[in-house]
């Protein structure tokens, strides 16, 4: 279905975003990250490692930018121009933290460049990576403006999970081998389980029934995960989720490269929105006293 | 009531893997009755089942033959299924509610075999495992690659439970992917279980076509 979408209508693939996406979405998973709440503790990163079988590459490889952390905490100092002597001082002011994982862009730049369609959009609105289809051309990661795709330059299995550590691997997803691109999936295995449960009980997936590993772990509940379908099709079927109401509250609309906010005080923004990638993660700006 | 019916009614009491021997002995009268009924059942004429086709289903036709997987005990599926009419899901009980169909706990085997056919060498071997309190080390026959997500529950729901198809005839649906296990002793892989095989069936039966439905 999705693949057919790409093959039959490749040229209009990108046009979709302005017209509200190129799919009849079943869900539109998205996230809200409140940077006011984020303390930069890194618990979400650890949770992601545990949930998604991320390889631990070691200090040497990590310093060569070969880390496989699907979720990274970017750190920004608040006042960059204080000069060398006042390093201590501005550190005292503190840093801002920006947890970055795949933005699951509605018109993702990584998707049209894949020569084998190993990355594509699912009817759930997820930017999917099919590991066994990937040939490792790495075009997608070169085309990702956020640099949120990670390539397996090595086979990490033995190094990363020596026995008995392999017992901790999550059986709901694979261990990726050498030559495969990987990225955040919004914990698709959890989405799958929730949908299976809902189907068994003959009902729709409820808001808050499950969440991603990072959002579940965050001690300050900085992350809110949920279905944004109501934003996409006003009055469409599902009740409004917590995430969707936050999007609405901060007047950020999907499918736009520039937002018209009535109230400039609202904190919501999307990273690199101007590139018209239509990311699905909303950040709420950090506010602090100067 | 047929043998199958009786076995089904006793099903919920013996699902626990850690049933201990003395619990088996306490149920001895029940088991003896069962045994007698079983013995009768062998002599009763089997009711001829009208084999209507499965509704809303196009069974796959591909075949496969490969090396036989050896098992610690030569388990005769044909005796259990064909001769005694035991439902697949009596032993593989998780098929209807989980991803995997599951191997029955030894306690379930012993539920019958404490009294039935105890003189047979295969049963004696099983009893040895039971007394050592070890599961027989079965080998996997239908093994899918690591990157494939397959859910038994959904398929049973699609073709049986949610399809008005009698559960007693579930073996005809199991045969879609597992072949005629009812005629085999040790189960053998008789369908290719490749992506093409899955896709042809999904196409014919209007299954989902999204990559991430099956790949992980
Ligand atoms: S767990 Fe929460 S507070 Fe900690 S770094 Fe992640 S988002 Fe920030």
PDB file of N, CA and C in Angstrom, chain A residues 2 19 37 39 58 69 74 79 81 94 104 110 112 130 135 140 150 171 178 220 231 242 250 256:
ATOM      1  N   UNK A   2       1.705   1.309   0.990  1.00  0.00           N
ATOM      2  CA  UNK A   2       2.546   2.508   1.070  1.00  0.00           C
ATOM      3  C   UNK A   2       3.566   2.521  -0.045  1.00  0.00           C
ATOM      4  N   UNK A  19      -0.947  19.620   0.777  1.00  0.00           N
ATOM      5  CA  UNK A  19      -2.348  19.202   0.653  1.00  0.00           C
ATOM      6  C   UNK A  19      -2.757  18.282   1.795  1.00  0.00           C
ATOM      7  N   UNK A  37      10.709  21.793  30.993  1.00  0.00           N
ATOM      8  CA  UNK A  37      10.727  20.703  31.953  1.00  0.00           C
ATOM      9  C   UNK A  37      11.984  19.858  31.840  1.00  0.00           C
ATOM     10  N   UNK A  39      15.513  18.530  32.088  1.00  0.00           N
ATOM     11  CA  UNK A  39      16.670  18.880  32.906  1.00  0.00           C
ATOM     12  C   UNK A  39      17.960  18.353  32.301  1.00  0.00           C
ATOM     13  N   UNK A  58      31.350   2.041  22.389  1.00  0.00           N
ATOM     14  CA  UNK A  58      32.618   2.278  23.067  1.00  0.00           C
ATOM     15  C   UNK A  58      33.111   3.698  22.868  1.00  0.00           C
ATOM     16  N   UNK A  69      23.166   6.363  19.104  1.00  0.00           N
ATOM     17  CA  UNK A  69      22.093   6.850  19.969  1.00  0.00           C
ATOM     18  C   UNK A  69      20.978   7.498  19.168  1.00  0.00           C
ATOM     19  N   UNK A  74      21.034  17.447  22.841  1.00  0.00           N
ATOM     20  CA  UNK A  74      21.909  18.514  22.364  1.00  0.00           C
ATOM     21  C   UNK A  74      21.974  19.587  23.440  1.00  0.00           C
ATOM     22  N   UNK A  79      24.154  31.955  26.974  1.00  0.00           N
ATOM     23  CA  UNK A  79      24.768  33.206  26.540  1.00  0.00           C
ATOM     24  C   UNK A  79      26.134  32.895  25.964  1.00  0.00           C
ATOM     25  N   UNK A  81      28.330  34.596  24.148  1.00  0.00           N
ATOM     26  CA  UNK A  81      29.386  35.582  23.928  1.00  0.00           C
ATOM     27  C   UNK A  81      29.919  36.216  25.201  1.00  0.00           C
ATOM     28  N   UNK A  94      23.672  28.158  33.278  1.00  0.00           N
ATOM     29  CA  UNK A  94      23.107  26.884  32.872  1.00  0.00           C
ATOM     30  C   UNK A  94      22.949  26.754  31.383  1.00  0.00           C
ATOM     31  N   UNK A 104      10.175  12.443  12.377  1.00  0.00           N
ATOM     32  CA  UNK A 104       9.087  11.798  11.627  1.00  0.00           C
ATOM     33  C   UNK A 104       8.363  12.792  10.719  1.00  0.00           C
ATOM     34  N   UNK A 110      14.434  12.285   3.738  1.00  0.00           N
ATOM     35  CA  UNK A 110      15.181  11.047   3.579  1.00  0.00           C
ATOM     36  C   UNK A 110      14.458  10.063   2.671  1.00  0.00           C
ATOM     37  N   UNK A 112      12.444  10.253  -0.331  1.00  0.00           N
ATOM     38  CA  UNK A 112      12.528  10.150  -1.791  1.00  0.00           C
ATOM     39  C   UNK A 112      13.907   9.787  -2.316  1.00  0.00           C
ATOM     40  N   UNK A 130      13.023   0.028   6.871  1.00  0.00           N
ATOM     41  CA  UNK A 130      12.916  -1.428   6.768  1.00  0.00           C
ATOM     42  C   UNK A 130      14.324  -1.986   6.651  1.00  0.00           C
ATOM     43  N   UNK A 135      20.023  -1.215   1.675  1.00  0.00           N
ATOM     44  CA  UNK A 135      21.261  -1.700   1.073  1.00  0.00           C
ATOM     45  C   UNK A 135      22.469  -0.900   1.556  1.00  0.00           C
ATOM     46  N   UNK A 140      19.978   8.588   2.588  1.00  0.00           N
ATOM     47  CA  UNK A 140      18.980   9.158   3.488  1.00  0.00           C
ATOM     48  C   UNK A 140      19.638   9.962   4.592  1.00  0.00           C
ATOM     49  N   UNK A 150      21.420   6.851  11.782  1.00  0.00           N
ATOM     50  CA  UNK A 150      22.687   6.284  12.245  1.00  0.00           C
ATOM     51  C   UNK A 150      22.998   5.039  11.443  1.00  0.00           C
ATOM     52  N   UNK A 171      13.133  -8.703  22.311  1.00  0.00           N
ATOM     53  CA  UNK A 171      12.825  -9.619  21.197  1.00  0.00           C
ATOM     54  C   UNK A 171      11.848  -9.027  20.190  1.00  0.00           C
ATOM     55  N   UNK A 178      25.753  -5.004  10.318  1.00  0.00           N
ATOM     56  CA  UNK A 178      26.607  -4.110   9.540  1.00  0.00           C
ATOM     57  C   UNK A 178      25.958  -3.740   8.207  1.00  0.00           C
ATOM     58  N   UNK A 220      10.583  14.143  34.495  1.00  0.00           N
ATOM     59  CA  UNK A 220       9.807  15.377  34.615  1.00  0.00           C
ATOM     60  C   UNK A 220       8.646  15.413  33.625  1.00  0.00           C
ATOM     61  N   UNK A 231      -5.615  17.015  14.410  1.00  0.00           N
ATOM     62  CA  UNK A 231      -5.094  18.251  13.820  1.00  0.00           C
ATOM     63  C   UNK A 231      -5.163  18.165  12.307  1.00  0.00           C
ATOM     64  N   UNK A 242      -3.925  14.320  24.238  1.00  0.00           N
ATOM     65  CA  UNK A 242      -3.213  15.339  24.992  1.00  0.00           C
ATOM     66  C   UNK A 242      -2.188  16.042  24.105  1.00  0.00           C
ATOM     67  N   UNK A 250      -0.604  25.741  21.326  1.00  0.00           N
ATOM     68  CA  UNK A 250       0.537  26.559  20.924  1.00  0.00           C
ATOM     69  C   UNK A 250       0.433  27.022  19.474  1.00  0.00           C
ATOM     70  N   UNK A 256       2.760  23.284   7.356  1.00  0.00           N
ATOM     71  CA  UNK A 256       3.119  24.668   7.059  1.00  0.00           C
ATOM     72  C   UNK A 256       4.609  24.852   7.289  1.00  0.00           C
TER      73      UNK A 256
END
